[in-house]
Amino acid sequence: MNASRNAGSPPTREQFAALDAADPLAPLRQLFELPPEVIYLDGNSLGALPKAAGDRVQRTLRDEWGRGLITSWNHAGWIDLPRRVGDKIARLVGAAPGELLVADSTSINLFKVLWAALALQRQAAPQRRTIVSERSNFPTDLYIAQSLAAAHGCELRAVDTEQIAAALDDSVAVLMLTHVNYRTGRMHDMAALTAAAHAAGALTVWDLAHSAGAVPVDLNGAQADFAIGCGYKYLNGGPGAPAFVWVHARHAAHFEQPLTGWMGHAAPFEFGPEYRPAAGITRALCGTPPVLSMAALDAGVDTVLAAEPYGGLRALREKSLALTRCFADLVDARCAGDGFIVVSPRIDAQRGSQVCLARGDGAYAIVQALIARGVIGDFRAGGLGLPDILRFGFTPLYLRFVDVWDAVEHLQQVMRNEEWKQPRFNQRHAVT
Ligand SMILES: *Cc1c(COP(=O)(O)O)cnc(C)c1O
């Protein structure tokens, strides 16, 4: 899969088409409803619609809600959905059955597990009062940590990527990181950083928002402590899909979380006045699960599991690395002189499933001009020393090598024709 690096002659679209013809994962694209005129490079922000999701949600609506009414909590198994869908996601992130649940949003689950990690440390090592994270972490993660740090009398120390390991001193209670950085696509070595955190006496909280369903993750192999992740990105669960939460078995029997709702109670239908936590991860639940959203997420997770006969995440990862490598190399070759800097790591082991391009100015307008041509990526604002970026996510389940070729062709046209300078591409929308 090195079409873009053939020595001598520049690559051709035919070579990319040949990669598609030889791609064993190519049939998986059929699982998705994709507008034919669109090249979708934003599955890292909102996964595409699985064809099965419509039927799945319709069945839940018409048969289970419409006919079964409230009996569906038992008869259609609604009450087990957090665990059932959670067990499927567990297979994708190196967790065991019964260790991972679907619930709430990523932000809310982060609040729960970060609180839980701080509570464990308050008992074990009360002098530890620092949460270490990455300065370029996703804002919600930093905001949640700020609020918890203030409430727990702790401090959030958000450091540069290169400073993370050095920041793990004996004041650190928790290392909280997003496995694949949302801006740069840089992937941390989860096992190594978890080991470093543990050696320093800290616990780890991993956000898998840009990892789950995109790159192989081995939570148990890494001995991680807590993890959370997003349902609507590479898991294709639909807009606002519920998120997931995982706790290592060594903490599962005694961790505490602050949102002590009735669904996390040991016996919710006894309706007793005193909170008593359920065994294990079930206590991570708070309230009633969003059944319709869970049904859509179930269909989304199934699209990732559909890759299992073809080699699963290992095969998806191999294709994803090839797609991102081809894209970065083609941008270098065909847009040289257009002011783009590939900021995502070139080293495969450090790159998630996206490629980000930094540009001094015009990044927002270039993304808008690409969207007008049917190439959907997104823009992430810079600031605090970070550049504006154009972000392109590559979902190997449904993207083709010719999509990579065509996307770069469009980018070249946008730059050559100076399309991005048109005023209509320079008006900011509410959601970028
Ligand atoms: C997408 C993402 C989120 C999203 O959180 P919500 O609660 O779903 O809005 C959180 N953290 C990271 C790192 C993300 O990439």
Short mmCIF file of C-alpha atoms and ligand atoms in Angstrom, two decimals:
data_model
loop_
_atom_site.label_atom_id
_atom_site.label_comp_id
_atom_site.label_asym_id
_atom_site.label_seq_id
_atom_site.Cartn_x
_atom_site.Cartn_y
_atom_site.Cartn_z
CA MET A 1 0.00 0.00 0.00
CA ASN A 2 2.71 2.40 -0.98
CA ALA A 3 1.18 3.79 -4.15
CA SER A 4 2.08 7.33 -3.22
CA ARG A 5 5.74 6.52 -2.70
CA ASN A 6 6.66 4.75 -5.91
CA ALA A 7 10.14 5.99 -6.62
CA GLY A 8 10.42 8.21 -9.66
CA SER A 9 7.06 8.61 -11.33
CA PRO A 10 4.28 10.43 -9.45
CA PRO A 11 1.38 8.26 -8.30
CA THR A 12 -1.79 8.01 -10.37
CA ARG A 13 -5.48 7.63 -9.55
CA GLU A 14 -5.34 4.21 -11.23
CA GLN A 15 -2.84 3.03 -8.64
CA PHE A 16 -5.21 4.10 -5.88
CA ALA A 17 -8.11 2.33 -7.58
CA ALA A 18 -5.96 -0.79 -7.70
CA LEU A 19 -5.47 -0.58 -3.94
CA ASP A 20 -9.26 -0.52 -3.54
CA ALA A 21 -9.65 -3.51 -5.83
CA ALA A 22 -7.21 -5.43 -3.62
CA ASP A 23 -8.70 -4.21 -0.33
CA PRO A 24 -10.28 -7.10 1.61
CA LEU A 25 -12.25 -4.60 3.75
CA ALA A 26 -13.86 -2.93 0.74
CA PRO A 27 -17.24 -4.75 1.10
CA LEU A 28 -17.79 -3.11 4.52
CA ARG A 29 -18.57 0.20 2.81
CA GLN A 30 -21.90 -1.39 1.82
CA LEU A 31 -22.97 -1.27 5.46
CA PHE A 32 -23.30 2.52 5.27
CA GLU A 33 -25.66 5.06 3.82
CA LEU A 34 -23.25 7.51 2.18
CA PRO A 35 -24.27 10.28 -0.22
CA PRO A 36 -22.55 9.37 -3.50
CA GLU A 37 -21.32 12.90 -4.14
CA VAL A 38 -19.60 13.19 -0.76
CA ILE A 39 -16.12 12.23 0.38
CA TYR A 40 -16.61 11.94 4.10
CA LEU A 41 -13.47 12.71 6.07
CA ASP A 42 -15.19 13.56 9.34
CA GLY A 43 -16.07 10.14 10.76
CA ASN A 44 -13.79 11.03 13.67
CA SER A 45 -16.36 13.65 14.68
CA LEU A 46 -19.63 12.01 13.61
CA GLY A 47 -19.57 8.53 12.14
CA ALA A 48 -21.63 7.81 9.01
CA LEU A 49 -25.14 6.33 9.16
CA PRO A 50 -25.20 2.52 9.21
CA LYS A 51 -27.89 1.14 6.88
CA ALA A 52 -29.07 -1.15 9.69
CA ALA A 53 -29.66 1.73 12.11
CA GLY A 54 -32.96 2.79 10.55
CA ASP A 55 -34.52 -0.67 10.87
CA ARG A 56 -33.08 -1.15 14.32
CA VAL A 57 -34.55 2.12 15.61
CA GLN A 58 -37.84 1.55 13.76
CA ARG A 59 -38.20 -1.87 15.38
CA THR A 60 -37.53 -0.38 18.79
CA LEU A 61 -40.10 2.32 18.11
CA ARG A 62 -42.88 0.34 16.49
CA ASP A 63 -42.63 -3.08 18.10
CA GLU A 64 -40.96 -2.49 21.42
CA TRP A 65 -42.26 0.93 22.40
CA GLY A 66 -45.48 0.91 20.32
CA ARG A 67 -46.66 -2.61 21.06
CA GLY A 68 -44.65 -3.76 24.05
CA LEU A 69 -44.96 -0.46 25.90
CA ILE A 70 -43.46 -0.61 29.36
CA THR A 71 -43.16 -4.41 29.29
CA SER A 72 -40.28 -3.93 26.86
CA TRP A 73 -37.99 -3.03 29.77
CA ASN A 74 -38.11 -6.75 30.52
CA HIS A 75 -39.29 -8.46 27.36
CA ALA A 76 -37.19 -6.54 24.86
CA GLY A 77 -34.27 -6.39 27.29
CA TRP A 78 -34.11 -2.61 27.41
CA ILE A 79 -32.83 -2.71 30.96
CA ASP A 80 -29.79 -4.74 29.85
CA LEU A 81 -28.84 -2.48 26.94
CA PRO A 82 -26.05 -0.62 28.79
CA ARG A 83 -24.34 -3.95 29.53
CA ARG A 84 -25.18 -5.67 26.23
CA VAL A 85 -23.87 -2.90 24.02
CA GLY A 86 -21.06 -2.38 26.53
CA ASP A 87 -19.92 -5.98 26.11
CA LYS A 88 -19.66 -5.42 22.36
CA ILE A 89 -17.57 -2.27 22.82
CA ALA A 90 -15.44 -4.14 25.36
CA ARG A 91 -14.24 -6.42 22.54
CA LEU A 92 -12.90 -3.36 20.72
CA VAL A 93 -10.91 -1.89 23.61
CA GLY A 94 -9.34 -4.88 25.33
CA ALA A 95 -11.87 -5.11 28.15
CA ALA A 96 -13.59 -8.23 29.47
CA PRO A 97 -17.37 -8.84 29.37
CA GLY A 98 -19.10 -7.16 32.29
CA GLU A 99 -16.38 -4.53 32.71
CA LEU A 100 -17.72 -1.78 30.45
CA LEU A 101 -21.09 -0.01 30.26
CA VAL A 102 -22.80 2.38 27.90
CA ALA A 103 -24.17 5.42 29.69
CA ASP A 104 -24.54 9.19 29.58
CA SER A 105 -22.07 11.33 27.62
CA THR A 106 -18.30 11.32 27.45
CA SER A 107 -18.14 14.50 29.52
CA ILE A 108 -20.38 13.07 32.24
CA ASN A 109 -18.53 9.76 32.36
CA LEU A 110 -15.27 11.64 32.65
CA PHE A 111 -16.69 13.50 35.63
CA LYS A 112 -17.60 10.19 37.26
CA VAL A 113 -14.30 8.37 36.73
CA LEU A 114 -12.06 11.32 37.47
CA TRP A 115 -14.00 11.86 40.68
CA ALA A 116 -13.63 8.12 41.41
CA ALA A 117 -9.87 8.20 40.82
CA LEU A 118 -9.47 11.26 43.06
CA ALA A 119 -11.55 9.59 45.77
CA LEU A 120 -9.37 6.46 45.68
CA GLN A 121 -6.25 8.59 45.99
CA ARG A 122 -7.73 10.70 48.77
CA GLN A 123 -7.85 7.51 50.84
CA ALA A 124 -4.59 5.95 49.67
CA ALA A 125 -2.38 9.01 49.29
CA PRO A 126 -4.07 12.21 50.47
CA GLN A 127 -0.94 14.28 49.89
CA ARG A 128 -1.32 13.73 46.15
CA ARG A 129 -3.30 16.69 44.86
CA THR A 130 -2.41 17.11 41.20
CA ILE A 131 -4.20 16.01 38.04
CA VAL A 132 -1.76 15.93 35.12
CA SER A 133 -3.10 16.29 31.61
CA GLU A 134 -2.06 17.54 28.20
CA ARG A 135 -2.41 21.21 27.38
CA SER A 136 -3.87 20.39 23.97
CA ASN A 137 -6.39 17.91 25.39
CA PHE A 138 -9.99 18.31 24.27
CA PRO A 139 -11.50 21.29 26.13
CA THR A 140 -14.33 19.38 27.82
CA ASP A 141 -11.76 17.12 29.46
CA LEU A 142 -9.83 20.10 30.78
CA TYR A 143 -13.00 21.90 31.89
CA ILE A 144 -14.32 18.89 33.80
CA ALA A 145 -10.91 18.45 35.43
CA GLN A 146 -10.83 22.13 36.40
CA SER A 147 -14.16 21.86 38.16
CA LEU A 148 -13.21 18.66 39.98
CA ALA A 149 -9.81 20.00 40.94
CA ALA A 150 -11.47 23.05 42.50
CA ALA A 151 -14.03 20.93 44.36
CA HIS A 152 -11.40 18.48 45.66
CA GLY A 153 -8.79 21.08 46.61
CA CYS A 154 -6.54 19.81 43.82
CA GLU A 155 -4.67 21.42 40.97
CA LEU A 156 -4.86 20.66 37.25
CA ARG A 157 -1.42 20.73 35.67
CA ALA A 158 -1.87 20.77 31.87
CA VAL A 159 1.55 20.31 30.29
CA ASP A 160 3.01 20.05 26.80
CA THR A 161 3.04 16.60 25.26
CA GLU A 162 6.78 16.16 25.73
CA GLN A 163 6.53 17.09 29.42
CA ILE A 164 3.95 14.49 30.45
CA ALA A 165 6.33 11.80 31.68
CA ALA A 166 8.49 14.33 33.54
CA ALA A 167 5.41 15.80 35.24
CA LEU A 168 4.69 12.52 37.04
CA ASP A 169 6.15 13.37 40.43
CA ASP A 170 4.99 12.38 43.91
CA SER A 171 2.34 15.10 44.02
CA VAL A 172 0.35 13.53 41.18
CA ALA A 173 -2.91 11.77 41.97
CA VAL A 174 -4.18 11.14 38.45
CA LEU A 175 -2.83 11.17 34.91
CA MET A 176 -5.77 12.03 32.64
CA LEU A 177 -5.11 11.75 28.92
CA THR A 178 -6.93 11.38 25.66
CA HIS A 179 -5.31 8.43 23.90
CA VAL A 180 -5.45 10.04 20.43
CA ASN A 181 -5.24 13.82 20.47
CA TYR A 182 -8.25 15.42 18.78
CA ARG A 183 -6.19 18.21 17.18
CA THR A 184 -3.06 16.48 16.00
CA GLY A 185 -4.07 12.84 15.75
CA ARG A 186 -1.06 11.98 17.86
CA MET A 187 -1.49 8.71 19.75
CA HIS A 188 0.05 8.12 23.15
CA ASP A 189 1.67 4.85 24.20
CA MET A 190 -1.02 3.81 26.67
CA ALA A 191 0.93 0.93 28.19
CA ALA A 192 4.12 2.94 28.70
CA LEU A 193 2.42 6.01 30.17
CA THR A 194 0.19 3.90 32.41
CA ALA A 195 3.27 2.08 33.69
CA ALA A 196 5.06 5.39 34.26
CA ALA A 197 2.04 6.77 36.11
CA HIS A 198 1.78 3.68 38.30
CA ALA A 199 5.51 3.76 39.03
CA ALA A 200 5.01 7.33 40.23
CA GLY A 201 2.03 6.31 42.38
CA ALA A 202 -0.62 7.89 40.14
CA LEU A 203 -3.81 6.44 38.67
CA THR A 204 -4.74 6.77 35.01
CA VAL A 205 -7.90 7.96 33.27
CA TRP A 206 -7.92 7.37 29.51
CA ASP A 207 -10.33 9.07 27.13
CA LEU A 208 -10.81 6.82 24.09
CA ALA A 209 -13.00 9.25 22.11
CA HIS A 210 -10.75 9.09 19.04
CA SER A 211 -9.58 5.50 19.61
CA ALA A 212 -12.56 3.21 20.14
CA GLY A 213 -13.36 1.55 16.82
CA ALA A 214 -10.40 3.20 15.09
CA VAL A 215 -7.24 1.78 16.61
CA PRO A 216 -6.57 -1.36 18.62
CA VAL A 217 -6.78 -0.58 22.34
CA ASP A 218 -5.83 -2.98 25.13
CA LEU A 219 -7.09 -1.54 28.41
CA ASN A 220 -6.42 -4.67 30.43
CA GLY A 221 -3.10 -5.29 28.72
CA ALA A 222 -2.04 -1.76 29.64
CA GLN A 223 -3.30 -2.21 33.22
CA ALA A 224 -5.16 1.09 32.87
CA ASP A 225 -7.35 2.20 35.78
CA PHE A 226 -10.32 4.02 34.23
CA ALA A 227 -11.47 4.71 30.69
CA ILE A 228 -14.30 6.45 28.92
CA GLY A 229 -15.15 6.96 25.27
CA CYS A 230 -17.54 8.34 22.73
CA GLY A 231 -20.35 6.55 20.88
CA TYR A 232 -20.86 8.86 17.92
CA LYS A 233 -17.36 8.98 16.43
CA TYR A 234 -15.74 5.79 15.11
CA LEU A 235 -18.48 3.68 16.72
CA ASN A 236 -21.03 5.22 14.34
CA GLY A 237 -23.74 5.49 17.01
CA GLY A 238 -25.39 8.64 15.64
CA PRO A 239 -25.48 12.28 16.76
CA GLY A 240 -25.32 12.54 20.54
CA ALA A 241 -25.06 8.77 20.97
CA PRO A 242 -24.43 7.64 24.55
CA ALA A 243 -20.85 7.11 25.66
CA PHE A 244 -19.09 4.32 27.56
CA VAL A 245 -17.27 3.86 30.82
CA TRP A 246 -14.82 1.20 32.00
CA VAL A 247 -13.10 0.50 35.30
CA HIS A 248 -10.33 -2.03 35.83
CA ALA A 249 -11.41 -5.12 37.79
CA ARG A 250 -9.04 -4.22 40.65
CA HIS A 251 -11.13 -1.09 41.36
CA ALA A 252 -14.56 -2.34 40.30
CA ALA A 253 -15.68 -3.65 43.68
CA HIS A 254 -14.93 -0.49 45.64
CA PHE A 255 -14.77 2.59 43.41
CA GLU A 256 -17.20 5.39 44.19
CA GLN A 257 -18.73 7.75 41.72
CA PRO A 258 -20.59 10.95 42.56
CA LEU A 259 -23.75 10.62 40.43
CA THR A 260 -25.40 8.06 42.66
CA GLY A 261 -28.61 7.63 40.72
CA TRP A 262 -31.01 4.76 41.12
CA MET A 263 -29.78 2.74 38.10
CA GLY A 264 -26.44 2.34 39.86
CA HIS A 265 -28.13 1.08 43.02
CA ALA A 266 -27.71 -2.53 44.14
CA ALA A 267 -31.50 -3.05 43.96
CA PRO A 268 -33.18 -0.18 42.11
CA PHE A 269 -36.62 -1.74 42.22
CA GLU A 270 -36.68 -2.08 45.97
CA PHE A 271 -37.04 1.71 45.98
CA GLY A 272 -35.26 1.96 49.31
CA PRO A 273 -34.36 5.33 50.81
CA GLU A 274 -30.60 4.67 51.19
CA TYR A 275 -28.09 4.49 48.33
CA ARG A 276 -26.24 1.20 48.15
CA PRO A 277 -23.94 0.80 45.13
CA ALA A 278 -24.46 -2.09 42.74
CA ALA A 279 -21.65 -4.58 42.34
CA GLY A 280 -18.91 -3.71 39.89
CA ILE A 281 -19.24 -1.40 36.92
CA THR A 282 -23.06 -1.24 37.22
CA ARG A 283 -22.60 1.45 39.85
CA ALA A 284 -21.28 3.69 37.07
CA LEU A 285 -24.87 4.01 35.85
CA CYS A 286 -26.90 6.98 36.95
CA GLY A 287 -30.40 7.20 35.47
CA THR A 288 -32.64 5.56 32.89
CA PRO A 289 -30.84 4.62 29.66
CA PRO A 290 -31.83 6.41 26.40
CA VAL A 291 -33.26 3.35 24.66
CA LEU A 292 -33.72 4.78 21.16
CA SER A 293 -30.17 6.14 21.12
CA MET A 294 -28.88 2.85 22.48
CA ALA A 295 -30.58 1.01 19.61
CA ALA A 296 -28.82 3.22 17.06
CA LEU A 297 -25.49 2.82 18.87
CA ASP A 298 -25.96 -0.95 18.89
CA ALA A 299 -26.25 -0.86 15.09
CA GLY A 300 -23.19 1.39 14.89
CA VAL A 301 -21.01 -0.86 17.03
CA ASP A 302 -22.11 -3.80 14.88
CA THR A 303 -20.54 -2.13 11.83
CA VAL A 304 -17.15 -2.20 13.55
CA LEU A 305 -17.64 -5.78 14.73
CA ALA A 306 -18.53 -6.68 11.13
CA ALA A 307 -14.80 -6.34 10.40
CA GLU A 308 -13.99 -9.28 12.68
CA PRO A 309 -14.16 -11.92 9.90
CA TYR A 310 -11.72 -9.77 7.90
CA GLY A 311 -9.17 -9.44 10.69
CA GLY A 312 -10.99 -6.98 12.93
CA LEU A 313 -9.31 -3.92 14.33
CA ARG A 314 -5.89 -5.12 13.29
CA ALA A 315 -6.98 -5.11 9.64
CA LEU A 316 -8.85 -1.81 10.06
CA ARG A 317 -5.76 -0.29 11.61
CA GLU A 318 -3.54 -1.44 8.77
CA LYS A 319 -5.89 0.12 6.23
CA SER A 320 -6.29 3.29 8.28
CA LEU A 321 -2.50 3.73 8.45
CA ALA A 322 -2.25 3.23 4.71
CA LEU A 323 -5.03 5.78 4.07
CA THR A 324 -3.51 8.42 6.32
CA ARG A 325 0.00 7.79 4.97
CA CYS A 326 -1.22 8.12 1.38
CA PHE A 327 -3.08 11.33 2.22
CA ALA A 328 -0.13 12.99 3.96
CA ASP A 329 2.28 11.97 1.18
CA LEU A 330 -0.08 13.21 -1.53
CA VAL A 331 -0.56 16.56 0.20
CA ASP A 332 3.22 16.89 0.37
CA ALA A 333 3.60 16.01 -3.28
CA ARG A 334 0.68 17.90 -4.81
CA CYS A 335 0.19 20.88 -2.49
CA ALA A 336 3.82 21.77 -1.92
CA GLY A 337 4.08 25.54 -1.74
CA ASP A 338 0.49 25.97 -0.52
CA GLY A 339 1.59 26.56 3.06
CA PHE A 340 0.34 23.35 4.66
CA ILE A 341 2.28 21.59 7.37
CA VAL A 342 1.31 18.01 8.18
CA VAL A 343 1.15 18.12 11.97
CA SER A 344 0.06 14.52 12.53
CA PRO A 345 2.93 12.16 13.29
CA ARG A 346 4.55 10.40 10.32
CA ILE A 347 5.53 7.51 12.56
CA ASP A 348 2.73 4.95 12.31
CA ALA A 349 2.82 3.96 15.98
CA GLN A 350 2.21 7.59 16.98
CA ARG A 351 -0.61 8.35 14.56
CA GLY A 352 -4.32 7.79 15.14
CA SER A 353 -6.78 7.64 12.26
CA GLN A 354 -6.62 11.26 11.17
CA VAL A 355 -4.34 13.71 9.40
CA CYS A 356 -4.21 17.36 10.41
CA LEU A 357 -2.78 20.16 8.34
CA ALA A 358 -1.69 23.41 9.95
CA ARG A 359 -1.81 26.62 7.97
CA GLY A 360 -1.00 30.18 9.05
CA ASP A 361 -4.24 31.62 7.66
CA GLY A 362 -7.28 30.56 5.69
CA ALA A 363 -7.69 27.16 7.32
CA TYR A 364 -11.38 27.73 8.07
CA ALA A 365 -12.15 29.03 4.56
CA ILE A 366 -10.25 26.20 2.88
CA VAL A 367 -12.32 23.66 4.83
CA GLN A 368 -15.51 25.47 3.76
CA ALA A 369 -14.43 25.50 0.12
CA LEU A 370 -13.71 21.78 0.32
CA ILE A 371 -17.13 21.13 1.87
CA ALA A 372 -18.73 23.03 -1.04
CA ARG A 373 -16.97 20.52 -3.30
CA GLY A 374 -18.32 17.59 -1.26
CA VAL A 375 -15.12 16.90 0.69
CA ILE A 376 -16.15 17.05 4.32
CA GLY A 377 -13.44 17.59 6.89
CA ASP A 378 -13.42 20.08 9.72
CA PHE A 379 -11.59 23.05 11.19
CA ARG A 380 -10.17 23.39 14.67
CA ALA A 381 -9.16 26.82 15.88
CA GLY A 382 -5.67 27.41 17.18
CA GLY A 383 -4.59 29.78 19.91
CA LEU A 384 -2.20 29.59 22.87
CA GLY A 385 0.67 28.95 20.53
CA LEU A 386 -1.16 26.27 18.54
CA PRO A 387 -1.92 26.84 14.84
CA ASP A 388 -5.33 26.67 13.15
CA ILE A 389 -5.78 23.27 11.60
CA LEU A 390 -7.67 21.47 8.86
CA ARG A 391 -8.64 18.08 10.20
CA PHE A 392 -9.33 14.99 8.12
CA GLY A 393 -10.51 11.75 9.70
CA PHE A 394 -10.15 8.43 7.88
CA THR A 395 -12.62 5.71 8.76
CA PRO A 396 -11.31 2.53 7.15
CA LEU A 397 -14.75 0.88 7.30
CA TYR A 398 -16.11 3.04 4.51
CA LEU A 399 -13.32 5.07 2.93
CA ARG A 400 -11.61 4.09 -0.30
CA PHE A 401 -8.14 4.89 -1.54
CA VAL A 402 -9.67 6.78 -4.47
CA ASP A 403 -11.41 8.99 -1.89
CA VAL A 404 -7.96 9.95 -0.63
CA TRP A 405 -6.85 10.69 -4.16
CA ASP A 406 -9.95 12.72 -5.01
CA ALA A 407 -9.83 14.68 -1.74
CA VAL A 408 -6.29 15.84 -2.44
CA GLU A 409 -7.25 16.63 -6.04
CA HIS A 410 -10.01 18.91 -4.67
CA LEU A 411 -7.63 20.49 -2.18
CA GLN A 412 -5.20 21.24 -4.97
CA GLN A 413 -7.99 22.86 -7.02
CA VAL A 414 -9.19 24.94 -4.07
CA MET A 415 -5.68 26.30 -3.63
CA ARG A 416 -4.84 26.72 -7.31
CA ASN A 417 -8.10 28.58 -8.07
CA GLU A 418 -7.93 30.52 -4.79
CA GLU A 419 -11.54 29.44 -4.19
CA TRP A 420 -11.11 29.74 -0.46
CA LYS A 421 -10.73 33.52 -0.74
CA GLN A 422 -14.39 33.91 -1.69
CA PRO A 423 -16.32 35.78 1.02
CA ARG A 424 -18.94 33.01 1.34
CA PHE A 425 -16.27 30.65 2.64
CA ASN A 426 -15.13 33.12 5.26
CA GLN A 427 -18.34 33.36 7.30
CA ARG A 428 -18.16 31.37 10.50
CA HIS A 429 -20.94 28.89 11.33
CA ALA A 430 -21.92 28.03 14.91
CA VAL A 431 -20.43 24.54 14.61
CA THR A 432 -17.04 24.23 12.96
C1 LIG B 1 -15.53 14.16 21.15
C2 LIG B 1 -14.87 14.24 22.48
C3 LIG B 1 -15.62 14.45 23.62
C4 LIG B 1 -17.09 14.66 23.52
O1 LIG B 1 -17.72 14.80 24.74
P1 LIG B 1 -19.31 14.92 24.79
O2 LIG B 1 -19.63 14.79 26.19
O3 LIG B 1 -19.86 13.84 23.90
O4 LIG B 1 -19.67 16.25 24.20
C5 LIG B 1 -14.95 14.46 24.85
N1 LIG B 1 -13.61 14.29 24.92
C6 LIG B 1 -12.86 14.10 23.80
C7 LIG B 1 -11.40 13.91 23.92
C8 LIG B 1 -13.47 14.08 22.55
O5 LIG B 1 -12.73 13.90 21.46
#
